[in-house]
Amino acid sequence: MDWFGRAKIDFSHAATPLPLTRKDGSPTDLLKVVEAAVPKCQMNPLLFNGHLQTMYTAVKEHGPPIYYKRKIFDADHKTYAGTFAVDFVVPQHKDFDEELPPRTAFYAEDEFAGIGSDDSKPMLIALHGLSGGSHEIYLRHAIAPLVMDGGEWEVCVVNARGCANSKVTTGVLFNARATWDVRQFVKWARKMFPNRPLFGVGFSLGANIMTNYVGEEGANCPLKAAIAVSNPFDLEVSNKGLQRTWLGREVYSKIMGNNLKKLFEQHKDQILKYTNVDYDRVQNVTYLHEFDRAVQTVTWGYPTENAYYRDASSCDAILAIRIPFLAISALDDPIAVREAIPYQEFAVNPYTVLVTTSLGGHLSWFEVGGGRWHPKPICNFLNAMVNEIDLEAVSREEKMVGDGKYQFNTDFNPVRRKLDVLH
């Protein structure tokens, strides 16, 4: 047990981190920026392991009062047809819609029509965790310092299809590598806000999606920097980690499986209309991997859930990232287990830095008094990148990372997918 809740912090990074230039012209690097952004990690000593930290999330605190306006986007990709919901952080309002999460309302058409701007405010695009949404407390804690009490950031949350009371309108559901909606939205944001520096942050499953997206975009990524929090990275390893212990199987996996069943039930008419999913089979699901077997393999064409996990994992995508990238993980996380962390990949890519804490659980990091630690490094890093670093001077090398000592002239593509959607 770490002494009275004081967690140990470690940094994993390339031997020569990405060089950066401060706005005053002085040199620095990505590791130094991250080290300065990460404060001491003092957890609640009563929550002295990852299970207690994670289970404490069941305590229903209200969290910061973040207000949203929602816009439904039509997917512009023929293969991934459908709609998805984006929630934009807005000033306090009372136009709540009962069919949406708390403090959320739909944009009026004329109101949204004028949303474009030439301002240069930094803009953060967030992705939530499994079956969650913009209303999640861990997410609101993370963005609150950026938008409340004089914060000048613009923030929005891309909700996974069917989540946060959004509708499923086709047979294209979300999965752990569903990067198409965030890609479309980033392009839209780049067009509507041409002068805003764009940033990304993902949590848990959203961290996996964000990592894959940034890797797939490579040197052409429109984001200036990105953060992944509690990323499971290697989904097959994380799944086996859940199944090997009683708590992992009978608590975490069962809860996540039940949450997905509830989500399925909300949209069963549309899902059954457009897919070949066996409803009775879904009703018999108990665990997360059983849901993925009954739904993800059927809707996407994977032969097994493990094949899906391997294809959707983001551990290899780390190698393709070409923007400043920060990952934050707790080593006692019982869901995104430590064995799934791709240390070697972080060690060879200078664009990435991994921060691990010895305590914190899964999306938890509870301090004394109920506050959270993870918003501090997130906001410190983002503010440092905006206020201190010359973002236009960041180099984006196209070449493959590694030591270069290879016997053959090879082409390793870290974001190549095994599954091709043919229609």
Short mmCIF file of C-alpha atoms in Angstrom, two decimals:
data_model
loop_
_atom_site.label_atom_id
_atom_site.label_comp_id
_atom_site.label_asym_id
_atom_site.label_seq_id
_atom_site.Cartn_x
_atom_site.Cartn_y
_atom_site.Cartn_z
CA MET A 1 0.00 0.00 0.00
CA ASP A 2 1.38 3.41 -0.96
CA TRP A 3 2.07 5.47 2.15
CA PHE A 4 -1.17 7.19 3.23
CA GLY A 5 -2.46 7.42 -0.33
CA ARG A 6 0.59 9.11 -1.87
CA ALA A 7 0.80 7.50 -5.30
CA LYS A 8 4.07 7.00 -7.11
CA ILE A 9 4.25 8.67 -10.53
CA ASP A 10 6.36 7.32 -13.38
CA PHE A 11 7.00 8.65 -16.89
CA SER A 12 7.60 6.37 -19.88
CA HIS A 13 8.95 8.03 -23.00
CA ALA A 14 11.45 7.90 -25.83
CA ALA A 15 15.12 8.42 -25.05
CA THR A 16 14.95 11.69 -27.00
CA PRO A 17 11.49 13.24 -26.48
CA LEU A 18 9.86 15.44 -29.08
CA PRO A 19 11.61 18.86 -29.22
CA LEU A 20 9.25 21.79 -28.69
CA THR A 21 9.71 25.53 -28.87
CA ARG A 22 8.22 27.94 -26.37
CA LYS A 23 6.50 31.08 -27.59
CA ASP A 24 9.45 33.11 -26.33
CA GLY A 25 11.73 31.10 -28.62
CA SER A 26 13.42 29.01 -25.92
CA PRO A 27 13.71 25.24 -26.43
CA THR A 28 11.98 22.56 -24.41
CA ASP A 29 10.58 19.10 -25.10
CA LEU A 30 7.40 17.08 -24.62
CA LEU A 31 8.65 15.27 -21.53
CA LYS A 32 9.49 18.52 -19.74
CA VAL A 33 6.06 19.94 -20.55
CA VAL A 34 4.38 16.80 -19.22
CA GLU A 35 6.51 16.66 -16.08
CA ALA A 36 5.63 20.26 -15.29
CA ALA A 37 1.93 19.54 -15.89
CA VAL A 38 1.69 16.52 -13.57
CA PRO A 39 1.30 17.41 -9.87
CA LYS A 40 1.80 15.10 -6.92
CA CYS A 41 -0.85 12.41 -6.71
CA GLN A 42 -2.34 12.26 -3.22
CA MET A 43 -5.25 9.84 -3.14
CA ASN A 44 -7.81 9.35 -0.38
CA PRO A 45 -5.98 6.94 1.96
CA LEU A 46 -9.25 5.16 2.74
CA LEU A 47 -9.49 4.20 -0.93
CA PHE A 48 -6.15 2.48 -0.89
CA ASN A 49 -6.40 0.23 -3.95
CA GLY A 50 -7.83 0.20 -7.43
CA HIS A 51 -10.96 -1.72 -6.48
CA LEU A 52 -11.95 0.73 -3.75
CA GLN A 53 -11.17 3.69 -5.99
CA THR A 54 -13.19 2.25 -8.87
CA MET A 55 -16.13 1.13 -6.75
CA TYR A 56 -16.33 4.56 -5.14
CA THR A 57 -17.54 5.89 -8.48
CA ALA A 58 -20.87 4.29 -7.55
CA VAL A 59 -21.30 7.08 -4.98
CA LYS A 60 -23.60 9.41 -6.86
CA GLU A 61 -22.08 12.84 -6.44
CA HIS A 62 -23.56 15.63 -8.52
CA GLY A 63 -20.29 16.69 -10.11
CA PRO A 64 -19.64 20.06 -11.78
CA PRO A 65 -22.78 21.58 -13.37
CA ILE A 66 -21.80 21.55 -17.05
CA TYR A 67 -24.50 22.71 -19.49
CA TYR A 68 -24.80 21.49 -23.07
CA LYS A 69 -26.58 22.13 -26.33
CA ARG A 70 -26.91 19.15 -28.67
CA LYS A 71 -26.65 18.89 -32.44
CA ILE A 72 -27.41 15.74 -34.42
CA PHE A 73 -24.99 15.17 -37.30
CA ASP A 74 -25.72 13.05 -40.35
CA ALA A 75 -22.79 10.78 -41.10
CA ASP A 76 -21.15 11.74 -44.38
CA HIS A 77 -19.52 8.33 -44.94
CA LYS A 78 -21.50 5.97 -47.18
CA THR A 79 -20.32 2.85 -45.38
CA TYR A 80 -20.87 4.18 -41.87
CA ALA A 81 -24.27 5.74 -42.51
CA GLY A 82 -26.41 7.02 -39.68
CA THR A 83 -26.43 9.87 -37.20
CA PHE A 84 -24.46 10.84 -34.11
CA ALA A 85 -24.94 13.43 -31.39
CA VAL A 86 -22.45 16.10 -30.34
CA ASP A 87 -22.95 18.04 -27.11
CA PHE A 88 -21.40 21.52 -26.98
CA VAL A 89 -20.61 23.14 -23.63
CA VAL A 90 -22.60 26.37 -23.32
CA PRO A 91 -23.36 28.93 -20.60
CA GLN A 92 -25.98 28.06 -18.01
CA HIS A 93 -29.49 27.79 -19.42
CA LYS A 94 -32.91 26.44 -18.46
CA ASP A 95 -34.00 25.00 -21.80
CA PHE A 96 -33.65 21.41 -20.65
CA ASP A 97 -35.09 18.63 -22.76
CA GLU A 98 -36.57 15.77 -20.75
CA GLU A 99 -35.44 13.17 -23.28
CA LEU A 100 -31.80 14.23 -22.95
CA PRO A 101 -29.30 13.95 -20.06
CA PRO A 102 -29.41 16.62 -17.30
CA ARG A 103 -28.67 20.26 -18.25
CA THR A 104 -28.86 19.42 -21.95
CA ALA A 105 -31.10 20.79 -24.70
CA PHE A 106 -31.17 20.65 -28.48
CA TYR A 107 -29.82 23.57 -30.46
CA ALA A 108 -32.49 25.51 -32.32
CA GLU A 109 -31.78 25.42 -36.05
CA ASP A 110 -31.28 29.16 -36.35
CA GLU A 111 -29.07 29.16 -33.24
CA PHE A 112 -26.78 26.47 -34.61
CA ALA A 113 -26.66 28.05 -38.04
CA GLY A 114 -24.57 30.88 -36.62
CA ILE A 115 -22.18 28.76 -34.58
CA GLY A 116 -19.19 29.26 -36.89
CA SER A 117 -16.50 31.67 -35.72
CA ASP A 118 -13.14 33.15 -36.67
CA ASP A 119 -12.02 33.37 -33.05
CA SER A 120 -8.82 31.66 -31.91
CA LYS A 121 -10.09 30.07 -28.71
CA PRO A 122 -8.67 26.61 -28.02
CA MET A 123 -11.22 23.86 -28.59
CA LEU A 124 -11.30 20.46 -26.92
CA ILE A 125 -13.10 17.47 -28.43
CA ALA A 126 -13.87 14.74 -25.87
CA LEU A 127 -14.82 11.08 -26.17
CA HIS A 128 -16.49 9.30 -23.25
CA GLY A 129 -16.17 5.74 -21.96
CA LEU A 130 -18.20 2.59 -22.64
CA SER A 131 -21.98 3.23 -22.77
CA GLY A 132 -21.46 6.69 -21.25
CA GLY A 133 -21.88 10.21 -22.59
CA SER A 134 -21.29 13.89 -22.01
CA HIS A 135 -23.08 13.65 -18.66
CA GLU A 136 -20.44 11.38 -17.07
CA ILE A 137 -19.03 12.78 -13.84
CA TYR A 138 -15.40 11.88 -14.58
CA LEU A 139 -15.69 13.76 -17.87
CA ARG A 140 -17.34 16.83 -16.36
CA HIS A 141 -14.66 16.97 -13.67
CA ALA A 142 -12.00 16.93 -16.38
CA ILE A 143 -13.43 19.77 -18.48
CA ALA A 144 -14.84 21.96 -15.69
CA PRO A 145 -11.58 23.91 -15.06
CA LEU A 146 -11.40 24.74 -18.77
CA VAL A 147 -14.89 26.24 -19.06
CA MET A 148 -15.91 27.42 -15.58
CA ASP A 149 -14.68 30.37 -13.50
CA GLY A 150 -13.29 32.31 -16.42
CA GLY A 151 -12.00 29.38 -18.46
CA GLU A 152 -11.73 30.38 -22.11
CA TRP A 153 -11.88 26.96 -23.76
CA GLU A 154 -14.59 25.73 -26.08
CA VAL A 155 -15.45 22.10 -25.36
CA CYS A 156 -17.70 19.53 -26.98
CA VAL A 157 -18.35 15.82 -26.53
CA VAL A 158 -18.90 13.42 -29.42
CA ASN A 159 -21.34 10.83 -28.09
CA ALA A 160 -21.08 7.27 -29.33
CA ARG A 161 -24.09 6.22 -31.38
CA GLY A 162 -27.00 5.30 -29.14
CA CYS A 163 -25.35 6.68 -26.00
CA ALA A 164 -26.45 9.65 -23.87
CA ASN A 165 -30.06 9.26 -25.05
CA SER A 166 -29.10 9.61 -28.69
CA LYS A 167 -30.84 7.53 -31.32
CA VAL A 168 -29.65 4.65 -33.47
CA THR A 169 -30.86 5.26 -37.01
CA THR A 170 -29.06 2.54 -39.01
CA GLY A 171 -27.37 -0.80 -38.39
CA VAL A 172 -24.01 0.93 -37.93
CA LEU A 173 -23.34 0.83 -34.19
CA PHE A 174 -20.28 2.08 -32.33
CA ASN A 175 -17.38 -0.19 -31.51
CA ALA A 176 -13.96 0.17 -29.92
CA ARG A 177 -12.41 1.37 -33.16
CA ALA A 178 -15.26 3.57 -34.35
CA THR A 179 -13.15 6.52 -35.45
CA TRP A 180 -15.40 7.65 -38.29
CA ASP A 181 -17.66 9.98 -36.29
CA VAL A 182 -14.85 11.80 -34.48
CA ARG A 183 -13.00 12.10 -37.80
CA GLN A 184 -16.00 13.72 -39.45
CA PHE A 185 -16.55 16.06 -36.53
CA VAL A 186 -12.91 17.18 -36.39
CA LYS A 187 -13.06 18.01 -40.11
CA TRP A 188 -16.27 19.94 -39.52
CA ALA A 189 -14.73 21.83 -36.59
CA ARG A 190 -11.65 22.67 -38.66
CA LYS A 191 -13.94 24.18 -41.33
CA MET A 192 -16.28 26.05 -38.97
CA PHE A 193 -13.54 27.33 -36.64
CA PRO A 194 -10.51 27.79 -38.91
CA ASN A 195 -8.45 29.70 -36.35
CA ARG A 196 -9.05 27.53 -33.32
CA PRO A 197 -6.35 25.09 -32.24
CA LEU A 198 -8.09 21.75 -31.82
CA PHE A 199 -7.26 19.20 -29.12
CA GLY A 200 -8.63 15.80 -28.19
CA VAL A 201 -9.17 13.80 -25.02
CA GLY A 202 -10.62 10.34 -24.59
CA PHE A 203 -11.61 8.33 -21.54
CA SER A 204 -11.46 4.52 -21.29
CA LEU A 205 -13.08 3.17 -24.49
CA GLY A 206 -13.07 6.74 -25.79
CA ALA A 207 -9.33 6.85 -25.09
CA ASN A 208 -8.90 3.75 -27.22
CA ILE A 209 -10.90 5.38 -30.04
CA MET A 210 -9.01 8.67 -29.72
CA THR A 211 -5.65 6.87 -29.80
CA ASN A 212 -6.67 4.94 -32.90
CA TYR A 213 -7.94 8.09 -34.57
CA VAL A 214 -4.74 10.06 -33.90
CA GLY A 215 -2.67 7.12 -35.10
CA GLU A 216 -4.72 6.68 -38.26
CA GLU A 217 -4.35 10.38 -39.09
CA GLY A 218 -0.60 10.29 -38.47
CA ALA A 219 1.29 13.41 -39.58
CA ASN A 220 -1.90 14.85 -41.10
CA CYS A 221 -3.86 14.85 -37.84
CA PRO A 222 -5.82 18.13 -37.51
CA LEU A 223 -5.42 18.06 -33.72
CA LYS A 224 -2.56 19.93 -32.07
CA ALA A 225 -2.27 17.44 -29.20
CA ALA A 226 -4.30 14.65 -27.61
CA ILE A 227 -4.74 12.88 -24.27
CA ALA A 228 -5.84 9.32 -23.48
CA VAL A 229 -7.04 8.59 -19.93
CA SER A 230 -7.45 5.04 -18.56
CA ASN A 231 -6.99 3.55 -22.03
CA PRO A 232 -7.33 -0.27 -22.11
CA PHE A 233 -4.91 -0.24 -25.12
CA ASP A 234 -4.79 -4.03 -25.71
CA LEU A 235 -8.42 -5.08 -25.51
CA GLU A 236 -7.74 -8.81 -25.63
CA VAL A 237 -5.33 -8.60 -22.70
CA SER A 238 -7.72 -6.35 -20.77
CA ASN A 239 -10.58 -8.77 -21.42
CA LYS A 240 -8.56 -11.71 -20.13
CA GLY A 241 -7.60 -9.61 -17.13
CA LEU A 242 -11.28 -9.09 -16.34
CA GLN A 243 -12.09 -12.78 -16.68
CA ARG A 244 -9.24 -14.13 -14.57
CA THR A 245 -10.48 -12.79 -11.21
CA TRP A 246 -13.81 -13.05 -9.41
CA LEU A 247 -14.13 -9.26 -9.04
CA GLY A 248 -13.20 -8.68 -12.65
CA ARG A 249 -15.70 -11.21 -13.92
CA GLU A 250 -18.58 -10.96 -11.45
CA VAL A 251 -18.42 -7.22 -10.76
CA TYR A 252 -16.81 -5.16 -13.52
CA SER A 253 -17.50 -7.36 -16.53
CA LYS A 254 -21.02 -8.09 -15.34
CA ILE A 255 -21.81 -4.41 -14.71
CA MET A 256 -20.47 -3.38 -18.13
CA GLY A 257 -22.35 -6.22 -19.79
CA ASN A 258 -25.58 -5.19 -18.08
CA ASN A 259 -25.07 -1.54 -19.05
CA LEU A 260 -24.69 -2.55 -22.67
CA LYS A 261 -27.78 -4.76 -22.46
CA LYS A 262 -29.77 -1.77 -21.17
CA LEU A 263 -28.41 0.32 -24.03
CA PHE A 264 -29.37 -2.42 -26.49
CA GLU A 265 -32.86 -2.59 -25.01
CA GLN A 266 -33.33 1.15 -25.58
CA HIS A 267 -32.59 0.72 -29.27
CA LYS A 268 -33.66 -2.87 -29.90
CA ASP A 269 -36.30 -2.02 -32.53
CA GLN A 270 -33.80 -0.20 -34.72
CA ILE A 271 -30.98 -2.68 -34.11
CA LEU A 272 -33.16 -5.69 -34.90
CA LYS A 273 -34.53 -3.92 -37.96
CA TYR A 274 -31.13 -3.30 -39.51
CA THR A 275 -28.96 -6.18 -38.21
CA ASN A 276 -28.99 -9.96 -37.79
CA VAL A 277 -28.49 -9.81 -34.02
CA ASP A 278 -30.28 -12.60 -32.14
CA TYR A 279 -32.39 -10.87 -29.49
CA ASP A 280 -32.78 -13.97 -27.31
CA ARG A 281 -29.02 -14.47 -27.32
CA VAL A 282 -28.50 -10.90 -26.14
CA GLN A 283 -31.04 -11.45 -23.35
CA ASN A 284 -28.91 -14.31 -22.06
CA VAL A 285 -25.75 -12.19 -21.91
CA THR A 286 -24.16 -11.79 -18.47
CA TYR A 287 -20.65 -10.51 -19.12
CA LEU A 288 -19.05 -7.88 -21.33
CA HIS A 289 -17.29 -10.37 -23.60
CA GLU A 290 -20.57 -12.24 -24.09
CA PHE A 291 -22.23 -9.03 -25.27
CA ASP A 292 -19.41 -8.42 -27.72
CA ARG A 293 -19.78 -12.00 -28.95
CA ALA A 294 -23.53 -11.61 -29.42
CA VAL A 295 -23.53 -8.11 -30.90
CA GLN A 296 -20.16 -6.84 -32.14
CA THR A 297 -19.14 -10.02 -33.95
CA VAL A 298 -22.55 -10.26 -35.65
CA THR A 299 -22.91 -6.62 -36.68
CA TRP A 300 -19.32 -6.20 -37.88
CA GLY A 301 -18.44 -9.67 -39.14
CA TYR A 302 -15.68 -10.63 -36.74
CA PRO A 303 -15.36 -14.42 -36.30
CA THR A 304 -14.82 -14.14 -32.52
CA GLU A 305 -14.82 -11.44 -29.89
CA ASN A 306 -11.07 -11.91 -29.46
CA ALA A 307 -10.56 -11.18 -33.17
CA TYR A 308 -12.58 -8.00 -32.63
CA TYR A 309 -10.51 -7.06 -29.59
CA ARG A 310 -7.23 -7.55 -31.46
CA ASP A 311 -8.39 -5.48 -34.44
CA ALA A 312 -9.82 -2.65 -32.32
CA SER A 313 -6.90 -2.34 -29.90
CA SER A 314 -4.91 0.89 -29.93
CA CYS A 315 -1.54 -0.35 -28.68
CA ASP A 316 0.02 -0.42 -32.16
CA ALA A 317 -1.52 2.94 -33.05
CA ILE A 318 0.89 4.55 -30.57
CA LEU A 319 3.64 3.98 -33.15
CA ALA A 320 1.83 6.06 -35.79
CA ILE A 321 1.11 9.15 -33.67
CA ARG A 322 2.75 12.34 -34.93
CA ILE A 323 1.32 14.98 -32.59
CA PRO A 324 2.15 15.60 -28.91
CA PHE A 325 0.33 12.82 -27.08
CA LEU A 326 -0.14 12.23 -23.35
CA ALA A 327 -1.49 9.02 -21.84
CA ILE A 328 -2.51 8.77 -18.18
CA SER A 329 -3.07 5.38 -16.56
CA ALA A 330 -3.29 3.94 -13.04
CA LEU A 331 -1.35 0.75 -12.46
CA ASP A 332 -4.01 -0.57 -10.09
CA ASP A 333 -6.77 -0.09 -12.67
CA PRO A 334 -8.84 -3.30 -12.52
CA ILE A 335 -10.43 -2.72 -15.95
CA ALA A 336 -7.71 -1.21 -18.15
CA VAL A 337 -5.13 -3.54 -16.62
CA ARG A 338 -1.43 -2.73 -16.40
CA GLU A 339 -0.45 -5.76 -18.52
CA ALA A 340 -2.17 -4.10 -21.48
CA ILE A 341 -0.03 -0.94 -21.37
CA PRO A 342 2.30 -0.80 -24.43
CA TYR A 343 5.44 0.46 -22.70
CA GLN A 344 7.73 -0.45 -25.61
CA GLU A 345 5.66 1.55 -28.08
CA PHE A 346 5.85 4.65 -25.90
CA ALA A 347 9.58 4.11 -25.52
CA VAL A 348 10.25 4.37 -29.27
CA ASN A 349 7.88 7.20 -30.22
CA PRO A 350 9.14 10.67 -29.21
CA TYR A 351 5.68 12.16 -29.83
CA THR A 352 4.26 10.27 -26.85
CA VAL A 353 4.63 10.28 -23.07
CA LEU A 354 2.93 7.83 -20.71
CA VAL A 355 2.22 8.86 -17.13
CA THR A 356 1.41 6.06 -14.70
CA THR A 357 0.28 6.39 -11.11
CA SER A 358 0.52 3.53 -8.65
CA LEU A 359 -2.98 4.33 -7.35
CA GLY A 360 -6.15 5.64 -8.97
CA GLY A 361 -8.34 2.81 -10.20
CA HIS A 362 -10.36 3.17 -13.39
CA LEU A 363 -11.32 6.78 -14.18
CA SER A 364 -11.30 7.44 -10.46
CA TRP A 365 -8.27 9.08 -8.78
CA PHE A 366 -10.35 10.20 -5.79
CA GLU A 367 -8.67 12.64 -3.43
CA VAL A 368 -9.60 13.46 0.16
CA GLY A 369 -12.93 15.29 0.07
CA GLY A 370 -14.15 13.64 -3.13
CA GLY A 371 -12.20 15.70 -5.65
CA ARG A 372 -10.45 14.06 -8.58
CA TRP A 373 -6.75 14.17 -9.48
CA HIS A 374 -6.95 13.48 -13.22
CA PRO A 375 -8.34 16.93 -14.21
CA LYS A 376 -5.11 18.54 -12.97
CA PRO A 377 -2.64 16.94 -15.42
CA ILE A 378 -5.21 17.09 -18.22
CA CYS A 379 -5.88 20.81 -17.85
CA ASN A 380 -2.29 21.71 -16.99
CA PHE A 381 -1.03 19.98 -20.12
CA LEU A 382 -3.66 21.52 -22.39
CA ASN A 383 -3.12 25.02 -21.00
CA ALA A 384 0.65 24.66 -21.30
CA MET A 385 0.38 23.60 -24.93
CA VAL A 386 -1.85 26.60 -25.71
CA ASN A 387 -0.20 29.29 -23.60
CA GLU A 388 3.46 28.31 -23.66
CA ILE A 389 4.23 26.25 -26.76
CA ASP A 390 4.56 27.44 -30.35
CA LEU A 391 2.14 24.92 -31.85
CA GLU A 392 2.99 25.85 -35.43
CA ALA A 393 6.62 24.93 -34.87
CA VAL A 394 5.92 21.31 -33.92
CA SER A 395 7.61 19.02 -36.42
CA ARG A 396 5.64 16.08 -37.80
CA GLU A 397 7.98 13.44 -39.20
CA GLU A 398 6.44 10.97 -41.64
CA LYS A 399 9.03 8.24 -41.12
CA MET A 400 8.46 5.17 -39.01
CA VAL A 401 9.65 5.34 -35.42
CA GLY A 402 12.14 2.82 -34.03
CA ASP A 403 15.87 2.30 -33.90
CA GLY A 404 16.16 1.75 -37.67
CA LYS A 405 18.40 -1.33 -37.33
CA TYR A 406 16.41 -3.68 -39.52
CA GLN A 407 17.70 -6.52 -41.70
CA PHE A 408 15.03 -6.05 -44.35
CA ASN A 409 13.41 -3.10 -46.06
CA THR A 410 9.96 -3.52 -44.55
CA ASP A 411 6.72 -1.59 -44.26
CA PHE A 412 5.03 -2.03 -40.90
CA ASN A 413 1.64 -0.32 -40.80
CA PRO A 414 0.56 0.04 -37.16
CA VAL A 415 -2.99 1.12 -38.03
CA ARG A 416 -3.79 -1.43 -40.72
CA ARG A 417 -7.17 -3.01 -39.99
CA LYS A 418 -7.88 -6.70 -40.38
CA LEU A 419 -11.57 -6.11 -41.06
CA ASP A 420 -12.62 -4.53 -44.37
CA VAL A 421 -16.22 -3.40 -44.70
CA LEU A 422 -17.06 -4.22 -48.32
CA HIS A 423 -20.37 -2.39 -48.64
#
